[in-house]
PDB file of C-alpha atoms in Angstrom:
ATOM      1  CA  MET A  16      11.158 -10.609  11.889  1.00 61.00           C
ATOM      2  CA  GLY A  17      10.247  -9.950   8.261  1.00 83.00           C
ATOM      3  CA  PHE A  18      11.356  -7.625   5.525  1.00 92.00           C
ATOM      4  CA  LYS A  19      12.263  -3.986   6.048  1.00 94.00           C
ATOM      5  CA  VAL A  20       9.746  -1.595   4.418  1.00 95.00           C
ATOM      6  CA  LEU A  21      10.680   1.641   2.699  1.00 95.00           C
ATOM      7  CA  MET A  22       7.990   4.033   1.444  1.00 97.00           C
ATOM      8  CA  LEU A  23       8.943   6.441  -1.308  1.00 97.00           C
ATOM      9  CA  ARG A  24       7.890  10.062  -0.888  1.00 98.00           C
ATOM     10  CA  GLU A  25       5.116   9.778  -3.470  1.00 97.00           C
ATOM     11  CA  ALA A  26       3.549   6.866  -1.557  1.00 97.00           C
ATOM     12  CA  VAL A  27       3.738   8.809   1.719  1.00 97.00           C
ATOM     13  CA  VAL A  28       1.948  11.758   0.101  1.00 97.00           C
ATOM     14  CA  GLU A  29      -0.717   9.476  -1.416  1.00 97.00           C
ATOM     15  CA  LEU A  30      -1.303   7.815   1.955  1.00 97.00           C
ATOM     16  CA  HIS A  31      -1.675  11.217   3.602  1.00 97.00           C
ATOM     17  CA  VAL A  32      -4.116  12.451   0.946  1.00 96.00           C
ATOM     18  CA  ALA A  33      -6.252   9.314   1.373  1.00 96.00           C
ATOM     19  CA  GLU A  34      -6.112   9.659   5.158  1.00 96.00           C
ATOM     20  CA  CYS A  35      -7.315  13.281   4.905  1.00 96.00           C
ATOM     21  CA  TYR A  36     -10.164  12.219   2.644  1.00 95.00           C
ATOM     22  CA  PHE A  37     -11.281   9.499   5.060  1.00 96.00           C
ATOM     23  CA  ALA A  38     -10.874  11.875   8.023  1.00 97.00           C
ATOM     24  CA  SER A  39     -13.552  14.049   6.424  1.00 96.00           C
ATOM     25  CA  LYS A  40     -15.836  10.987   6.561  1.00 96.00           C
ATOM     26  CA  ASN A  41     -14.757  10.007  10.112  1.00 97.00           C
ATOM     27  CA  LEU A  42     -13.070   6.874   8.746  1.00 97.00           C
ATOM     28  CA  SER A  43      -9.374   7.739   9.044  1.00 95.00           C
ATOM     29  CA  ARG A  44      -8.747   5.339  11.946  1.00 97.00           C
ATOM     30  CA  GLU A  45     -10.320   2.436  10.042  1.00 97.00           C
ATOM     31  CA  PHE A  46      -8.363   3.337   6.911  1.00 97.00           C
ATOM     32  CA  LEU A  47      -5.027   3.499   8.761  1.00 97.00           C
ATOM     33  CA  ASN A  48      -5.789   0.254  10.606  1.00 97.00           C
ATOM     34  CA  ASP A  49      -6.473  -1.450   7.263  1.00 97.00           C
ATOM     35  CA  PHE A  50      -3.179  -0.064   5.920  1.00 97.00           C
ATOM     36  CA  ALA A  51      -1.310  -1.275   9.020  1.00 97.00           C
ATOM     37  CA  ARG A  52      -2.731  -4.804   8.633  1.00 96.00           C
ATOM     38  CA  GLN A  53      -1.676  -4.950   4.987  1.00 96.00           C
ATOM     39  CA  LEU A  54       1.755  -3.582   5.845  1.00 95.00           C
ATOM     40  CA  GLN A  55       2.260  -6.256   8.496  1.00 94.00           C
ATOM     41  CA  PHE A  56       1.245  -8.962   6.016  1.00 93.00           C
ATOM     42  CA  LEU A  57       3.577  -7.464   3.412  1.00 93.00           C
ATOM     43  CA  LYS A  58       6.535  -7.546   5.828  1.00 93.00           C
ATOM     44  CA  THR A  59       6.172 -11.280   6.321  1.00 93.00           C
ATOM     45  CA  THR A  60       5.042 -12.490   2.877  1.00 93.00           C
ATOM     46  CA  PRO A  61       6.009  -9.996   0.134  1.00 94.00           C
ATOM     47  CA  TYR A  62       6.282 -12.688  -2.547  1.00 93.00           C
ATOM     48  CA  SER A  63       2.627 -13.738  -2.096  1.00 92.00           C
ATOM     49  CA  PHE A  64       1.519 -11.500  -4.945  1.00 92.00           C
ATOM     50  CA  GLN A  65       2.414 -11.795  -8.609  1.00 91.00           C
ATOM     51  CA  VAL A  66       4.271  -9.162 -10.573  1.00 95.00           C
ATOM     52  CA  ARG A  67       1.673  -6.982 -12.309  1.00 94.00           C
ATOM     53  CA  TYR A  68       3.727  -4.476 -14.324  1.00 93.00           C
ATOM     54  CA  ARG A  69       7.399  -3.375 -14.564  1.00 94.00           C
ATOM     55  CA  GLY A  70       8.364  -5.542 -11.602  1.00 94.00           C
ATOM     56  CA  ILE A  71       5.631  -4.036  -9.433  1.00 96.00           C
ATOM     57  CA  ARG A  72       3.407  -6.215  -7.253  1.00 97.00           C
ATOM     58  CA  THR A  73       0.103  -5.036  -5.769  1.00 96.00           C
ATOM     59  CA  LEU A  74      -1.613  -5.770  -2.481  1.00 95.00           C
ATOM     60  CA  ASN A  75      -5.228  -4.679  -2.001  1.00 95.00           C
ATOM     61  CA  PHE A  76      -6.569  -3.286   1.241  1.00 96.00           C
ATOM     62  CA  GLU A  77      -9.234  -5.461   2.873  1.00 95.00           C
ATOM     63  CA  GLN A  78     -11.886  -2.818   3.584  1.00 95.00           C
ATOM     64  CA  PHE A  79     -11.010   0.110   1.352  1.00 96.00           C
ATOM     65  CA  ASN A  80     -10.679   0.423  -2.407  1.00 95.00           C
ATOM     66  CA  TYR A  81      -6.911   1.066  -2.257  1.00 96.00           C
ATOM     67  CA  SER A  82      -3.824  -0.934  -3.140  1.00 96.00           C
ATOM     68  CA  ILE A  83      -0.142  -0.872  -2.262  1.00 97.00           C
ATOM     69  CA  HIS A  84       2.198  -0.979  -5.286  1.00 97.00           C
ATOM     70  CA  TYR A  85       5.623  -2.305  -4.333  1.00 97.00           C
ATOM     71  CA  LYS A  86       8.803  -4.123  -5.356  1.00 97.00           C
ATOM     72  CA  VAL A  87      10.814  -6.631  -3.369  1.00 95.00           C
ATOM     73  CA  ASP A  88      14.553  -5.931  -3.343  1.00 89.00           C
ATOM     74  CA  GLU A  89      16.569  -8.561  -1.443  1.00 84.00           C
ATOM     75  CA  GLU A  90      15.474  -8.067   2.209  1.00 87.00           C
ATOM     76  CA  GLU A  91      13.557  -4.843   1.583  1.00 94.00           C
ATOM     77  CA  VAL A  92      10.072  -4.009   0.345  1.00 96.00           C
ATOM     78  CA  VAL A  93       9.913  -0.666  -1.478  1.00 97.00           C
ATOM     79  CA  ILE A  94       6.433   0.894  -1.653  1.00 98.00           C
ATOM     80  CA  TYR A  95       6.120   3.066  -4.742  1.00 97.00           C
ATOM     81  CA  ARG A  96       2.453   4.033  -4.706  1.00 96.00           C
ATOM     82  CA  ILE A  97      -0.705   3.789  -2.629  1.00 96.00           C
ATOM     83  CA  LEU A  98      -3.540   4.153  -5.091  1.00 94.00           C
ATOM     84  CA  ASN A  99      -7.282   4.185  -5.183  1.00 93.00           C
ATOM     85  CA  GLN A 100      -8.123   1.209  -7.370  1.00 85.00           C
ATOM     86  CA  ARG A 101     -10.290   3.383  -9.603  1.00 79.00           C
ATOM     87  CA  GLN A 102      -7.397   5.802 -10.183  1.00 61.00           C
ATOM     88  CA  ASN A 103      -5.489   5.845 -13.472  1.00 58.00           C
ATOM     89  CA  PHE A 104      -1.710   5.644 -13.104  1.00 50.00           C
TER      90      PHE A 104
END
């Protein structure tokens, strides 16, 4: 069954911006598939990753230079950001 996932508005916007960028390179399907795989993994094993900063854990994409920044709150995973790993935040 797994944890429920909630994406904050900022993360949704960041995902959309990245998807648009990869669409311009004909890679949007691969990017979204990579995101979906990481999301599925996150739903089942959110505690697999250590806390990096202010209670935030990060999960890297497999194929793309992006990471999911999230917190685990009881039975819910809250995604705060989806960032390019070269991006300052």
